[in-house]
Coordinates of C-alpha atoms and ligand atoms in Angstrom, one line a residue:
M198 CA 0.0 0.0 0.0
K199 CA 1.4 3.4 -1.0
R200 CA -0.1 6.5 0.7
V201 CA -0.4 9.2 -1.9
A202 CA -1.6 12.8 -1.7
F203 CA -2.8 14.5 -4.9
L204 CA -3.0 18.3 -4.9
G205 CA -4.8 20.0 -7.9
L206 CA -7.8 18.4 -9.5
G207 CA -7.9 20.5 -12.7
A208 CA -8.5 19.5 -16.3
I209 CA -5.6 17.1 -16.4
G210 CA -5.0 16.6 -12.6
A211 CA -8.4 14.9 -12.0
P212 CA -8.1 12.2 -14.6
M213 CA -4.5 11.5 -13.4
A214 CA -5.6 11.2 -9.8
E215 CA -8.3 8.7 -10.8
H216 CA -5.6 6.1 -11.5
L217 CA -4.3 6.6 -7.9
A218 CA -7.7 6.0 -6.4
L219 CA -7.2 2.3 -6.9
P220 CA -5.2 -0.4 -5.0
P221 CA -2.3 -0.5 -4.2
F222 CA -2.7 3.2 -3.5
E223 CA -4.4 4.9 -0.7
L224 CA -5.3 8.4 -1.9
T225 CA -6.0 11.7 -0.3
V226 CA -6.9 14.7 -2.5
W227 CA -6.9 18.4 -2.0
N228 CA -8.2 21.1 -4.3
R229 CA -8.4 24.9 -3.8
T230 CA -12.1 24.8 -4.7
R231 CA -13.3 22.1 -2.3
A232 CA -16.4 21.2 -4.3
K233 CA -14.2 19.7 -7.0
A234 CA -12.4 17.4 -4.4
D235 CA -15.8 16.4 -2.9
K236 CA -17.1 15.5 -6.4
F237 CA -14.1 13.5 -7.0
A238 CA -14.3 11.6 -3.8
A239 CA -18.0 10.9 -4.4
S240 CA -17.1 8.6 -7.3
H241 CA -13.6 7.5 -6.4
S242 CA -11.9 5.8 -3.4
A243 CA -10.2 8.9 -1.9
S244 CA -10.4 11.0 1.3
V245 CA -10.6 14.8 1.0
A246 CA -8.3 17.0 3.0
A247 CA -9.2 20.6 4.1
T248 CA -5.7 22.0 3.6
P249 CA -2.6 20.9 1.6
A250 CA -0.8 20.2 4.9
E251 CA -3.6 17.9 6.1
A252 CA -3.4 16.1 2.7
V253 CA 0.3 15.3 2.9
R254 CA 0.5 14.1 6.5
G255 CA 1.5 10.5 6.4
A256 CA 1.9 10.4 2.6
E257 CA 5.0 8.7 1.1
I258 CA 4.3 10.4 -2.3
V259 CA 2.8 13.8 -3.0
V260 CA 1.8 14.8 -6.5
T261 CA 1.1 18.4 -7.4
C262 CA -0.6 19.4 -10.6
L263 CA -1.1 23.2 -10.6
P264 CA -1.0 25.9 -13.3
S265 CA 2.6 27.0 -12.7
S266 CA 5.5 26.9 -10.3
R267 CA 4.2 30.1 -8.6
E268 CA 1.2 28.1 -7.3
V269 CA 3.5 25.1 -6.4
G270 CA 5.6 27.6 -4.3
E271 CA 2.4 28.8 -2.6
V272 CA 1.2 25.3 -1.7
L273 CA 4.7 24.4 -0.5
Q274 CA 5.5 27.5 1.6
G275 CA 2.3 29.6 1.9
P276 CA -0.3 29.5 4.8
G277 CA -1.4 25.9 5.4
G278 CA 1.5 24.8 3.1
I279 CA 3.0 21.3 3.1
L280 CA 6.6 22.0 4.0
E281 CA 6.2 21.5 7.7
A282 CA 3.9 18.6 7.2
L283 CA 5.9 16.4 4.8
E284 CA 7.1 13.1 6.2
A285 CA 10.9 12.5 6.2
G286 CA 11.8 10.7 3.0
A287 CA 8.6 11.7 1.2
I288 CA 8.8 12.4 -2.5
L289 CA 7.1 15.4 -4.1
I290 CA 6.4 14.7 -7.7
D291 CA 5.6 18.0 -9.4
C292 CA 3.5 17.2 -12.6
T293 CA 2.9 20.9 -13.2
S294 CA 4.5 22.2 -16.4
G295 CA 6.8 24.4 -14.3
D296 CA 9.9 26.5 -14.3
P297 CA 13.3 24.6 -13.9
A298 CA 14.8 27.4 -11.8
A299 CA 11.9 27.3 -9.3
S300 CA 12.1 23.5 -9.2
R301 CA 15.8 23.5 -8.3
E302 CA 14.9 25.9 -5.4
F303 CA 12.1 23.6 -4.3
A304 CA 14.4 20.6 -4.4
A305 CA 17.0 22.3 -2.2
T306 CA 14.3 23.4 0.3
L307 CA 12.8 19.9 0.5
E308 CA 16.3 18.2 0.9
S309 CA 17.1 20.5 3.8
R310 CA 13.9 18.9 5.4
G311 CA 14.8 15.3 4.6
A312 CA 12.4 15.0 1.7
F313 CA 12.8 14.9 -2.1
F314 CA 11.6 16.7 -5.1
M315 CA 11.3 15.6 -8.8
D316 CA 9.7 17.3 -11.7
A317 CA 7.4 15.1 -13.8
P318 CA 5.4 17.2 -16.3
V319 CA 3.2 15.2 -18.6
S320 CA 2.1 15.1 -22.2
G321 CA -0.8 13.3 -23.9
G322 CA -3.7 15.7 -22.9
V323 CA -6.8 14.9 -21.0
V324 CA -7.4 11.8 -23.2
G325 CA -4.0 10.4 -22.4
A326 CA -4.6 11.1 -18.7
K327 CA -7.9 9.3 -18.7
A328 CA -6.3 6.3 -20.5
G329 CA -3.2 6.2 -18.3
T330 CA -1.0 6.6 -21.3
L331 CA 0.7 9.9 -20.6
T332 CA 4.4 10.6 -21.4
V333 CA 6.1 11.7 -18.2
M334 CA 9.2 13.8 -18.4
C335 CA 11.2 13.4 -15.3
G336 CA 13.9 15.6 -13.7
G337 CA 15.6 14.3 -10.5
Q338 CA 17.9 11.9 -8.9
P339 CA 17.7 8.5 -10.6
A340 CA 17.1 6.7 -7.2
V341 CA 14.2 9.1 -6.4
V342 CA 12.6 8.7 -9.8
E343 CA 12.9 4.9 -9.4
R344 CA 11.1 5.0 -6.0
A345 CA 8.4 7.2 -7.6
R346 CA 8.0 4.9 -10.6
P347 CA 4.9 2.9 -9.4
V348 CA 3.0 6.2 -9.1
L349 CA 4.3 7.6 -12.4
E350 CA 3.3 4.3 -14.1
A351 CA -0.3 4.6 -12.8
F352 CA -0.9 7.4 -15.2
G353 CA 2.0 7.2 -17.6
K354 CA 3.0 4.8 -20.3
R355 CA 6.4 6.3 -21.2
I356 CA 8.4 7.4 -18.2
V357 CA 11.6 9.2 -19.3
L358 CA 14.4 10.4 -17.1
C359 CA 15.6 13.6 -18.8
G360 CA 18.3 14.6 -16.3
P361 CA 18.6 16.4 -12.9
V362 CA 15.8 18.4 -11.3
G363 CA 14.4 20.9 -13.8
S364 CA 15.2 18.9 -16.9
G365 CA 11.7 17.5 -17.2
H366 CA 10.2 21.0 -17.0
A367 CA 12.7 22.3 -19.7
V368 CA 11.8 19.5 -22.1
K369 CA 8.1 20.1 -21.5
A370 CA 8.4 23.8 -22.1
V371 CA 10.2 23.3 -25.4
S372 CA 7.8 20.7 -26.5
N373 CA 4.9 23.0 -25.9
A374 CA 6.7 25.8 -27.7
L375 CA 6.7 23.5 -30.7
L376 CA 2.9 22.9 -30.2
A377 CA 2.4 26.6 -30.2
V378 CA 4.2 27.0 -33.5
H379 CA 2.3 24.1 -35.1
V380 CA -1.1 25.4 -34.0
W381 CA -0.4 28.9 -35.1
S382 CA 1.4 28.0 -38.4
T383 CA -1.3 25.4 -39.3
A384 CA -4.0 28.1 -38.8
E385 CA -2.1 30.6 -41.0
A386 CA -1.5 28.1 -43.7
L387 CA -5.1 26.9 -43.9
A388 CA -6.5 30.4 -43.7
A389 CA -4.2 31.4 -46.6
L390 CA -5.3 28.4 -48.6
K391 CA -8.9 29.2 -47.9
R392 CA -8.4 32.7 -49.2
M393 CA -6.9 31.1 -52.4
G394 CA -10.2 29.1 -52.8
V395 CA -9.1 25.7 -51.4
S396 CA -11.3 24.1 -48.7
A397 CA -9.6 23.5 -45.3
A398 CA -10.8 19.8 -45.3
I399 CA -9.2 19.1 -48.7
A400 CA -6.0 21.0 -47.7
L401 CA -5.7 19.0 -44.5
D402 CA -6.3 15.8 -46.3
V403 CA -3.3 16.5 -48.6
I404 CA -1.1 18.0 -45.8
N405 CA -1.7 14.9 -43.6
A406 CA -0.3 12.7 -46.4
S407 CA 2.6 15.2 -47.0
A408 CA 5.6 16.6 -45.2
G409 CA 3.9 19.5 -43.5
R410 CA 1.8 17.3 -41.2
S411 CA 1.9 17.5 -37.4
N412 CA -0.3 16.6 -34.4
A413 CA -2.0 19.9 -35.0
S414 CA -2.9 19.1 -38.7
Q415 CA -3.6 15.4 -38.1
N416 CA -5.7 15.6 -34.9
L417 CA -6.4 19.2 -33.5
F418 CA -7.6 20.9 -36.6
P419 CA -9.8 18.0 -38.1
E420 CA -11.4 17.3 -34.6
R421 CA -11.6 20.8 -33.2
V422 CA -11.4 23.6 -35.8
L423 CA -13.1 22.1 -38.9
T424 CA -16.0 20.9 -36.6
R425 CA -16.0 24.2 -34.7
A426 CA -16.1 22.2 -31.5
F427 CA -13.2 23.9 -29.8
P428 CA -13.4 21.8 -26.6
R429 CA -11.7 23.3 -23.6
T430 CA -9.0 20.8 -22.5
F431 CA -5.8 22.8 -22.2
R432 CA -6.0 26.5 -21.6
L433 CA -4.3 29.0 -24.0
A434 CA -3.0 30.8 -20.9
L435 CA -1.0 27.7 -19.9
L436 CA 0.4 27.4 -23.4
D437 CA 1.5 31.1 -23.2
K438 CA 3.1 30.3 -19.8
D439 CA 5.0 27.3 -21.4
I440 CA 6.3 29.1 -24.4
G441 CA 7.4 31.9 -22.1
I442 CA 9.4 29.4 -20.1
A443 CA 11.0 28.0 -23.3
T444 CA 12.1 31.3 -24.7
K445 CA 13.4 32.4 -21.3
L446 CA 15.5 29.2 -21.0
A447 CA 16.8 29.6 -24.5
A448 CA 17.8 33.2 -23.8
E449 CA 19.6 32.1 -20.5
A450 CA 21.4 29.4 -22.5
G451 CA 22.5 31.9 -25.1
A452 CA 20.6 30.0 -27.9
P453 CA 18.9 32.3 -30.5
V454 CA 15.2 31.3 -31.0
P455 CA 13.7 34.0 -33.2
L456 CA 10.9 31.8 -34.5
L457 CA 9.9 30.7 -31.0
D458 CA 10.2 34.4 -29.7
L459 CA 7.7 35.4 -32.5
A460 CA 5.4 32.5 -31.7
A461 CA 5.5 33.5 -28.0
R462 CA 4.5 37.1 -28.9
L463 CA 1.6 35.8 -31.1
I464 CA 0.3 33.4 -28.5
H465 CA 0.5 36.1 -25.8
E466 CA -1.6 38.4 -28.0
A467 CA -4.2 35.7 -28.6
R468 CA -4.4 35.1 -24.8
I469 CA -5.1 38.8 -24.2
E470 CA -7.7 38.8 -26.9
L471 CA -9.5 35.5 -26.0
G472 CA -9.1 35.5 -22.1
E473 CA -7.9 33.1 -19.5
E474 CA -10.4 30.4 -20.1
A475 CA -9.9 29.9 -23.9
D476 CA -8.5 26.7 -25.1
H477 CA -5.1 26.7 -26.8
V478 CA -6.6 25.7 -30.2
E479 CA -8.8 28.7 -30.1
A480 CA -5.7 30.7 -31.1
A481 CA -6.8 29.7 -34.6
K482 CA -9.8 32.0 -34.2
V483 CA -7.4 34.9 -33.8
V484 CA -5.6 33.9 -37.0
E485 CA -9.0 33.6 -38.8
A486 CA -10.1 37.1 -37.7
R487 CA -6.8 38.6 -38.9
A488 CA -7.1 36.7 -42.3
G489 CA -10.9 37.5 -42.6
T490 CA -11.8 33.9 -43.2
I491 CA -13.0 30.8 -41.3
I492 CA -11.1 27.5 -41.4
E493 CA -13.8 25.1 -42.5
Ligands
LIG219 P1 -6.6 23.8 -14.9 O1 -6.5 25.3 -15.0 O2 -7.6 23.0 -15.4 O3 -6.5 23.5 -13.2 C1 -5.6 24.1 -12.4 C2 -5.6 23.5 -11.0 O4 -4.8 24.3 -10.2 C3 -7.0 23.5 -10.4 O5 -7.1 22.4 -9.5 C4 -7.0 24.8 -9.6 O6 -7.9 24.8 -8.5 C5 -5.6 24.8 -9.1 N1 -5.1 26.1 -8.7 C6 -5.1 27.2 -9.5 N2 -4.5 28.3 -8.8 C7 -4.2 27.8 -7.6 C8 -3.7 28.4 -6.4 N3 -3.3 29.7 -6.4 N4 -3.4 27.6 -5.3 C9 -3.8 26.3 -5.4 N5 -4.4 25.7 -6.4 C10 -4.6 26.4 -7.5 O7 -5.1 23.3 -15.3 P2 -4.8 21.9 -16.0 O8 -5.2 20.8 -15.1 O9 -5.1 21.8 -17.4 O10 -3.2 22.0 -15.9 C11 -2.4 21.7 -14.8 C12 -0.9 21.7 -15.2 O11 -0.7 20.6 -16.1 C13 -0.4 23.0 -15.9 O12 0.9 23.2 -15.5 C14 -0.6 22.6 -17.3 O13 0.3 23.4 -18.1 C15 -0.2 21.1 -17.4 N6 -0.7 20.3 -18.5 C16 -2.0 20.4 -18.9 C17 -2.5 19.6 -19.9 C18 -3.9 19.6 -20.4 O14 -4.2 19.0 -21.4 N7 -4.8 20.3 -19.7 C19 -1.6 18.8 -20.7 C20 -0.2 18.7 -20.1 C21 0.2 19.5 -19.1 P3 -9.4 25.3 -8.7 O15 -10.2 24.1 -8.9 O16 -9.7 25.9 -7.3 O17 -9.4 26.4 -9.7

């Protein structure tokens, strides 16, 4: 039996936590908006804690899945935070798509208290979380990641050790920077073709059998843009955060990334236009408005 605490039952956190509400795990959940935790516990085997500190008492593994490292820092060190309550030897697995520098600080703070930190952002979306097939990008000491493996394997299919603490977050940020480029460039390309008189469905059919294809062209645009469904699964605000981390890391490393810098600016403009709740694929609507056409 592994006692696990899960903090943050958002769009992806909740379906990840579902896999930990089964034997051999004994799960306690906490969510800022308590109603979501109560709803989760009504249909899964989990107890609900009133504060993050209460959730982690007695837990061998603590999983956080929050918007950014800022909220992880608050849950760690803010009022009712978990730092004082963590058991000696406990591992904090941070599945937030976070910031490597913040994660290194968290790791040092935890180690001074006899606990461990590893970053473990995920990829595969809400569908992958439900199916338990996420890719998990780990940053941490190999022995810590090995101890955490049973929990990671509960929601992940591909568990990859990327390097020391912060490495998982770095890989995730860069991967999502590519996602931003693909969403934006696919929208531009289809809008331009539409203005030339080619239907988006025909264009996608050809592109998906050609060299310009990507996950955006193969899945996101056919399922979400052409259908005008635009389901809200991953907020544009979070993608803006991720590409911001990626360009900051590149600048710190002295690697020029002019294309990613431009994509970061465009995604940020789209976030301002569409608001905090918009899905990342809705960025295509901003491209459509600028091009004066609809991708359908
Ligand atoms: P959501 O916005 O759906 O959920 C955010 C969660 O964080 C909620 O539980 C929310 O609580 C909680 N939260 C927000 N602010 C605070 C705060 N100040 N203190 C404590 N808790 C807070 O995000 P997602 O679940 O989509 O994303 C979580 C992380 O996973 C992000 O880093 C994201 O980039 C990453 N990710 C998301 C994917 C996706 O497909 N959605 C895919 C891969 C990675 P409340 O219910 O009270 O609002």
